[in-house]
Structure formats: C-alpha cells, structure tokens
Amino acid sequence: MAASPGPAGVAGAGAVYGSGPSGFALDSGLEIKTRSVEQTLLPLVSQITTLINHKDKTKKSDKTLQAIQRVGQAVNLAVGRFVKVGEAIANENWDLKEEINIACIEAKQAGETIAALTDITNLNHVESDGQITIFTDKTGVIKAARLLLSSVTKVLLLADRVVIKQIITSRNKVLATMERLEKVTSFQEFVQIFSQFGNEMVEFAHLSGDRQNDLKDEKKKAKMAAARAVLEKCTMMLLTASKTCLRHPNCESAHKNKEGVFVRMKVALDKVIEIVTDCKSNGETDISSISIFTGIKEFKMNIEALRENLYFQSKENLSMTLEVILERTEDFTDSAYTSHEHRERILELSTQARMELQQLVSVWIQAQSKKTKSITEELELSILKISHSLNELKKELHSTATQLAADLLKYHADHVVLKALKLTGVEGNLEALAVYACKLSEQKEQLVETCRLLRHVSGTEPLEITCIHAEETFQVTGRQIISAAETLTLHPSSKIAKENLDVFCEAWESQISDMSTLLREINDVFEGRRGEKYGYLSLPKPMKNNANLKSLKPDKPDSEEQAKIAKLGLKLGLLTSDADCEIEKWEDQENEIVQYGRNMSSMAYSLYLFTRGEGPLKTSQDLIHQLEVFAAEGLKLTSSVQAFSKQLKDDDKLMLLLEINKLIPLCHQLQTITKSSLQNKVFLKVDKCITKTRSMMALLVQLLSLCYKLLKKLQMENNRWVSVTNKDTMDGKT
C-alpha cells in the first residue's frame, strides 16, 4: 500500500474484505474463478500432449487402449469444469458474455471430439493379430486439441480483461472516497468515511497484490511493489494527517502535510493502473534515463558483436553510446559527497575508455578493408582492452556509491535529528525547529543523491526501480516530517499532532532500514552471490525476522504463505486505525474500557509491523509473548465491559453481553494457540495467531462503538431523571 505498497502488499486481507465490483465476493468470485481456470488448464495441456505425442503405428494392448481412453475422458471432464468457470465469469460480466460463451462452446465441442476419437468402442479397425492401431483419426485429435487450446486462451484473455476492469473500478471507488475525505469538516463524518475508505483500500490491495503475483515481467513486478508500498504506508499517514487537520483547521502546515499524503496516494494509484493496463509513461525509454551499469552492459554487447559482423553498426553510434555513459558518470564526479580519490580515479578511467575506443575504431576500419589474421587478433585485443577498462570503471563506481551509502546509513542510524524535531515540537521552540528542519533537509539531500548513485550501480532493473522508489520516498517524507513538526511546534500540547509526527518519523526510519537491505542486495548482485530474482523491498515483507529463530527452525515459507501473512497483517493495521478512531470519541480517556482498548490496539499495531519486518518485535518468540499479553488484556476488557453492563437496562445489557460472549472464547483460543507446539510449522502458528487477533480486533471495534453509544444513552437518561427530579422538587416547594 497498506499497504500495502506491502509495500504490499501493498496485499489483500482475506474473506472479510467485503465484495468487489460487479458483484464479486472476493474470496468466492472472480479471483477464485480465474485461478480455477488456470488450475484446470495445466492438466489439460499435459493430457493433450500425451495424446498428440502418441505413436501412430504402434500396436497396443487392451490395457493401453483403456489408458488412452481414460486420458480422452479426463480431457473432456476437465474441459467441462473449465467451461463452467468460463460461463460463471460470463454471467457476471454482460459486456463480455457473448465472447466468453462462444469460446466456451468451442472448448466444449473440442473436448467432446477428443473424447469421441479416443473411445475404444468407436475404433473397429482390427489387425490380423487381433490388436487395434491407435488412432484411426489422429489428425482429428490434433485439430480438436488446437481448437481447445485456442478457445481456452480466448477465455483466459477475456477473464484477464475482467480482472483489469475490476482493479480499475476498485481504484475509482478509492479515489471517490478520497475526495470525500479531503472535504470532510467534522470528526464524526471523518470516522465514518475513513472506515469505508479502509475497506476499499484493503479490497484494492487484495486485487493489486494478486495481480503483482501474476506478473511475469520482473520490472513491472518491482514497480507494482513500490506503488503498493506507498499506498500501504500512506494509509496510516492519511489517518493521522487528516485528524490533525480536523483538530487544527486553521493551521497551514497541517493542511500542507495532509495534501502531500493525498497527492502521493493518487500518484501511486495511477501507477498501479498504468502497470495493469500496460500503458507506458512518457520518456520511459529515453536513453538519458538508462543507468550506467545498464549502458555499459549494452555497449559491451555491441562491441563484442564486431567479432561476428564488422558492419553490425556505425562507428558514430558506438562513440555516442560511450559518451552518454561517461556523461552519466558526472553524477559521481560532480557530487559533493564523492571523495577526491574516487573522483580522480573515475575521471582517469573515463579518459582511458575514450582512448581505448579510438584504438578499437582504428583497428575496426582496417579490418573492414583487409581481413588478415593479424588484424583479427588486433581487433580481439582492442575489444578485450576496452571491456577491461569499462569493468574497472564499474568497480570504481560501485565502490564509490556503496561506500557512501554505508557511511551515511551508519552516521544516521541513531536518528538524532528526528528525536530533536520531536523534542522541539513538544517544547514549542520555533527557533530550534528551524535549525533541525535545515539539518533534516541536508540529510534528505544526501540520501536522495546516494539513492541516485546506487541506481547507477544496482545491476538489475528491479533494483533500479527500488532505488528510484527510495529516492522519491526520502524526498517526499522529508518535507512532510518538517510540516508535521511545524504543526506540533505551533500546537505543542496537541496529542494528535505528536502522533502525526511520530507516524512520519516511523516512515523515514522504515525507509532507512529498507535502504540498508537494498545496499546488501546491490552488493550481492555485483559480487555474483545472487541472481536476477530476489524479494522486493516493499510490501509484502512478512516474517523477515524469523530467519534468526534457531530454536524453532521453521520451514522456508512459500510465496503463498508470505502473501497470506501480509494480507492478514494489513487488515490488522487498518483495524487498529478503526479502534483508535472509536477511542478518540470517548470524552473520558481514563475509562478502563478505553485504556484496555488502547492497549490492545497498540499491541495489534506492533503485530502488524512485525508482518512487515519492522517494529519492536524481532522474533517469533517476541510475537508469541506479545499475543499472550494481548489475550490477557482482552479478558481484562471483557471484565470491565461486564461491570459496565450492570448499569444498563435488560435489553441493552443483553445486547452487550452477547458481544462479550463472542470475545471471551477468542481470547481463550488465542491463549491455547500460543501455548501449543507446532514444530517446524512456525508460519502455520503465526498465521493462526494473527487470524485470531484480527477477529478479536474486529470485535473490539464493535464493542468500543457499542459501549460508547450505550454510555451516551445512559448519561442522557440520568440527565433526564435529574432534570425531572429537580422539577418535582421545585413544584413541591411552590
């Protein structure tokens, strides 16, 4: 996002997410239907291949004939299931119904044809030895198989259009609700709209997360991950920034802070749609945007092609390509953070590369006019020399960027400036704010420039995109921290302004942590320790800390398990926001119900951070201990609510006790799960715990809302009774 995003992740959150567009229930609708199409297709392909690859002239026994017949029947049955899925999709999408139905009819006919042609009762041609030759009409089977695969492909493409339409519709719903949130003026109205917005964001995260998992292009997958990470983190920022604006409506910095969140979320939503619809942004293929490492890789391929073809390209193009690469090295040599030694070495290697290219061109011209053995050897030597020079340049650039990044991360590891900004805000010290805001801006520029240099040496397109995402995040978050700090400084006693600053500071710290991981990834790729595929530095990043848990020795989770944990975590994070909104309504913040509710919400938020590899919980053992405390806190809450229910009338009391009776078993179940032993099944245990915690948080939100309403009702009745009593007393005196 929340996404988020979840960077699902941004990712979806399971069965409670509600219904999607066009009437699809997310867990029983289009997602499962399209997945069923794919699962049905795989055995189809295998079985059809078995039939088509069968040798025509081979004489087979009755046992083999029966096996072939079973394959034909299995194909027909699989086609039947496939057609049902296709028809279900068609019935829910009237604009594509005719096209899908036609493709389904073709598939059904092809399946029936294959079944008929492999039916041994229809094969009457018997050889002299009493055996039957398969097939009498193999051409017919091949023709039917081609028709089947063609129709299956049509349905899949049409189903893909439905998925894209669903994601676009979901995005439009989110945008419409965001517009309402931007214009809201009362806190009560904001709580209602934000609750709707949270559900819509979870739905969008679910759909975009599934789409991200389906993408085959690693570059697109990385872009989607980055956009979803923005959405997930911004969902939390939007909550606190909006609440701050409502609390301080005349504060310019608060409005500036909120507007920044809305703008970034809209850009991220557009980016997801751009990827889903495969629309390229302007200038995406511009040569100036190519990183140095990518440019060097392409240049080396071009000069090595001269071994096979001397007329492969013009000398001018080769010279221009090298000049573009060397111009990009100015990002390093012009940087104020590059050391003198690194700068001199980069300039020296750049000059050497130009000279080596001149030598190569000279030999190249000679080789075109006379093809002697000595010229060929000289050309080979020139190619090797310039390749070596460029490899040395790559090493120097990599060393410069990674050393700068490592030093910077180490220097800012303790977040001194962020702590100082929080302190000056609480003190209301505007002069100190100006000083530390300036320091944060300097730090931001250092990090932004370092990300730009890391992008040049990242080595893969997905890592390049992650560097760009980090650069943008530091740029935007830095400005927003300053505006949030300014708001707190102007209103030093404001709890919501303090909470808002904390949220933005946490986002900054999280990005610093991500940058550290990014640096390790870049080093791994450069040193050849890892291939092209790796985990993206965005949502979902579940269970990162479990690798250190030696005592439990968990199995390595597959991608489906990771996505499931991330989905549960995102929903948990949004539920904590809902709970906080309910708690804000209470006038008496010292009320026991409020205190226990706040404690549970705080612990649930820590669990949510854990699913993203962040926060105070570092291992699964930390998580289990937190869950034990969470369950105990839930039982304390039920005791307080039960005590409160004694003040209510019978009907209200019954309604409240029914809700309590739902929460108590969940608390006991969570305690049982935390104490159970699931050797080598850590992810299964975590999955169960977080699922149970999510259910408890959903009930907590309902309980807080119900208790607040019943408390207000009780107070009104008490006030009315006091008013009537006073009136009777006055009448008596009269």
Short mmCIF file of N, CA and C in Angstrom, two decimals, residues 52-59 132-139 142:
data_model
loop_
_atom_site.label_atom_id
_atom_site.label_comp_id
_atom_site.label_asym_id
_atom_site.label_seq_id
_atom_site.Cartn_x
_atom_site.Cartn_y
_atom_site.Cartn_z
N ILE A 52 -1.35 -36.31 -28.32
CA ILE A 52 -0.79 -35.91 -29.61
C ILE A 52 0.57 -36.57 -29.85
N ASN A 53 1.34 -36.79 -28.80
CA ASN A 53 2.67 -37.38 -28.95
C ASN A 53 2.64 -38.90 -29.09
N HIS A 54 1.45 -39.49 -29.01
CA HIS A 54 1.33 -40.94 -29.12
C HIS A 54 1.75 -41.40 -30.51
N LYS A 55 2.50 -42.50 -30.60
CA LYS A 55 2.99 -43.00 -31.89
C LYS A 55 1.86 -43.70 -32.65
N ASP A 56 1.68 -43.26 -33.91
CA ASP A 56 0.57 -43.76 -34.72
C ASP A 56 0.66 -45.26 -35.02
N LYS A 57 1.84 -45.72 -35.36
CA LYS A 57 1.98 -47.07 -35.91
C LYS A 57 2.12 -48.15 -34.85
N THR A 58 2.21 -47.75 -33.61
CA THR A 58 2.41 -48.72 -32.54
C THR A 58 1.11 -49.47 -32.24
N LYS A 59 1.21 -50.78 -32.18
CA LYS A 59 0.05 -51.60 -31.83
C LYS A 59 0.01 -51.78 -30.32
N ILE A 132 -5.57 -53.49 -31.95
CA ILE A 132 -6.11 -52.28 -32.59
C ILE A 132 -5.00 -51.24 -32.72
N THR A 133 -4.95 -50.51 -33.83
CA THR A 133 -3.96 -49.45 -34.04
C THR A 133 -4.55 -48.11 -33.62
N ILE A 134 -3.84 -47.36 -32.81
CA ILE A 134 -4.26 -46.04 -32.33
C ILE A 134 -3.53 -44.99 -33.16
N PHE A 135 -4.14 -43.92 -33.60
CA PHE A 135 -5.58 -43.65 -33.69
C PHE A 135 -5.99 -43.86 -35.14
N THR A 136 -7.24 -44.13 -35.41
CA THR A 136 -7.69 -44.17 -36.79
C THR A 136 -7.81 -42.75 -37.34
N ASP A 137 -7.98 -41.74 -36.42
CA ASP A 137 -8.11 -40.34 -36.87
C ASP A 137 -7.31 -39.43 -35.94
N LYS A 138 -5.96 -39.60 -35.96
CA LYS A 138 -5.14 -38.75 -35.10
C LYS A 138 -5.18 -37.30 -35.55
N THR A 139 -5.34 -37.07 -36.85
CA THR A 139 -5.44 -35.70 -37.37
C THR A 139 -6.61 -34.98 -36.73
N ILE A 142 -5.63 -33.87 -33.21
CA ILE A 142 -4.76 -32.69 -33.24
C ILE A 142 -5.57 -31.43 -33.53
#
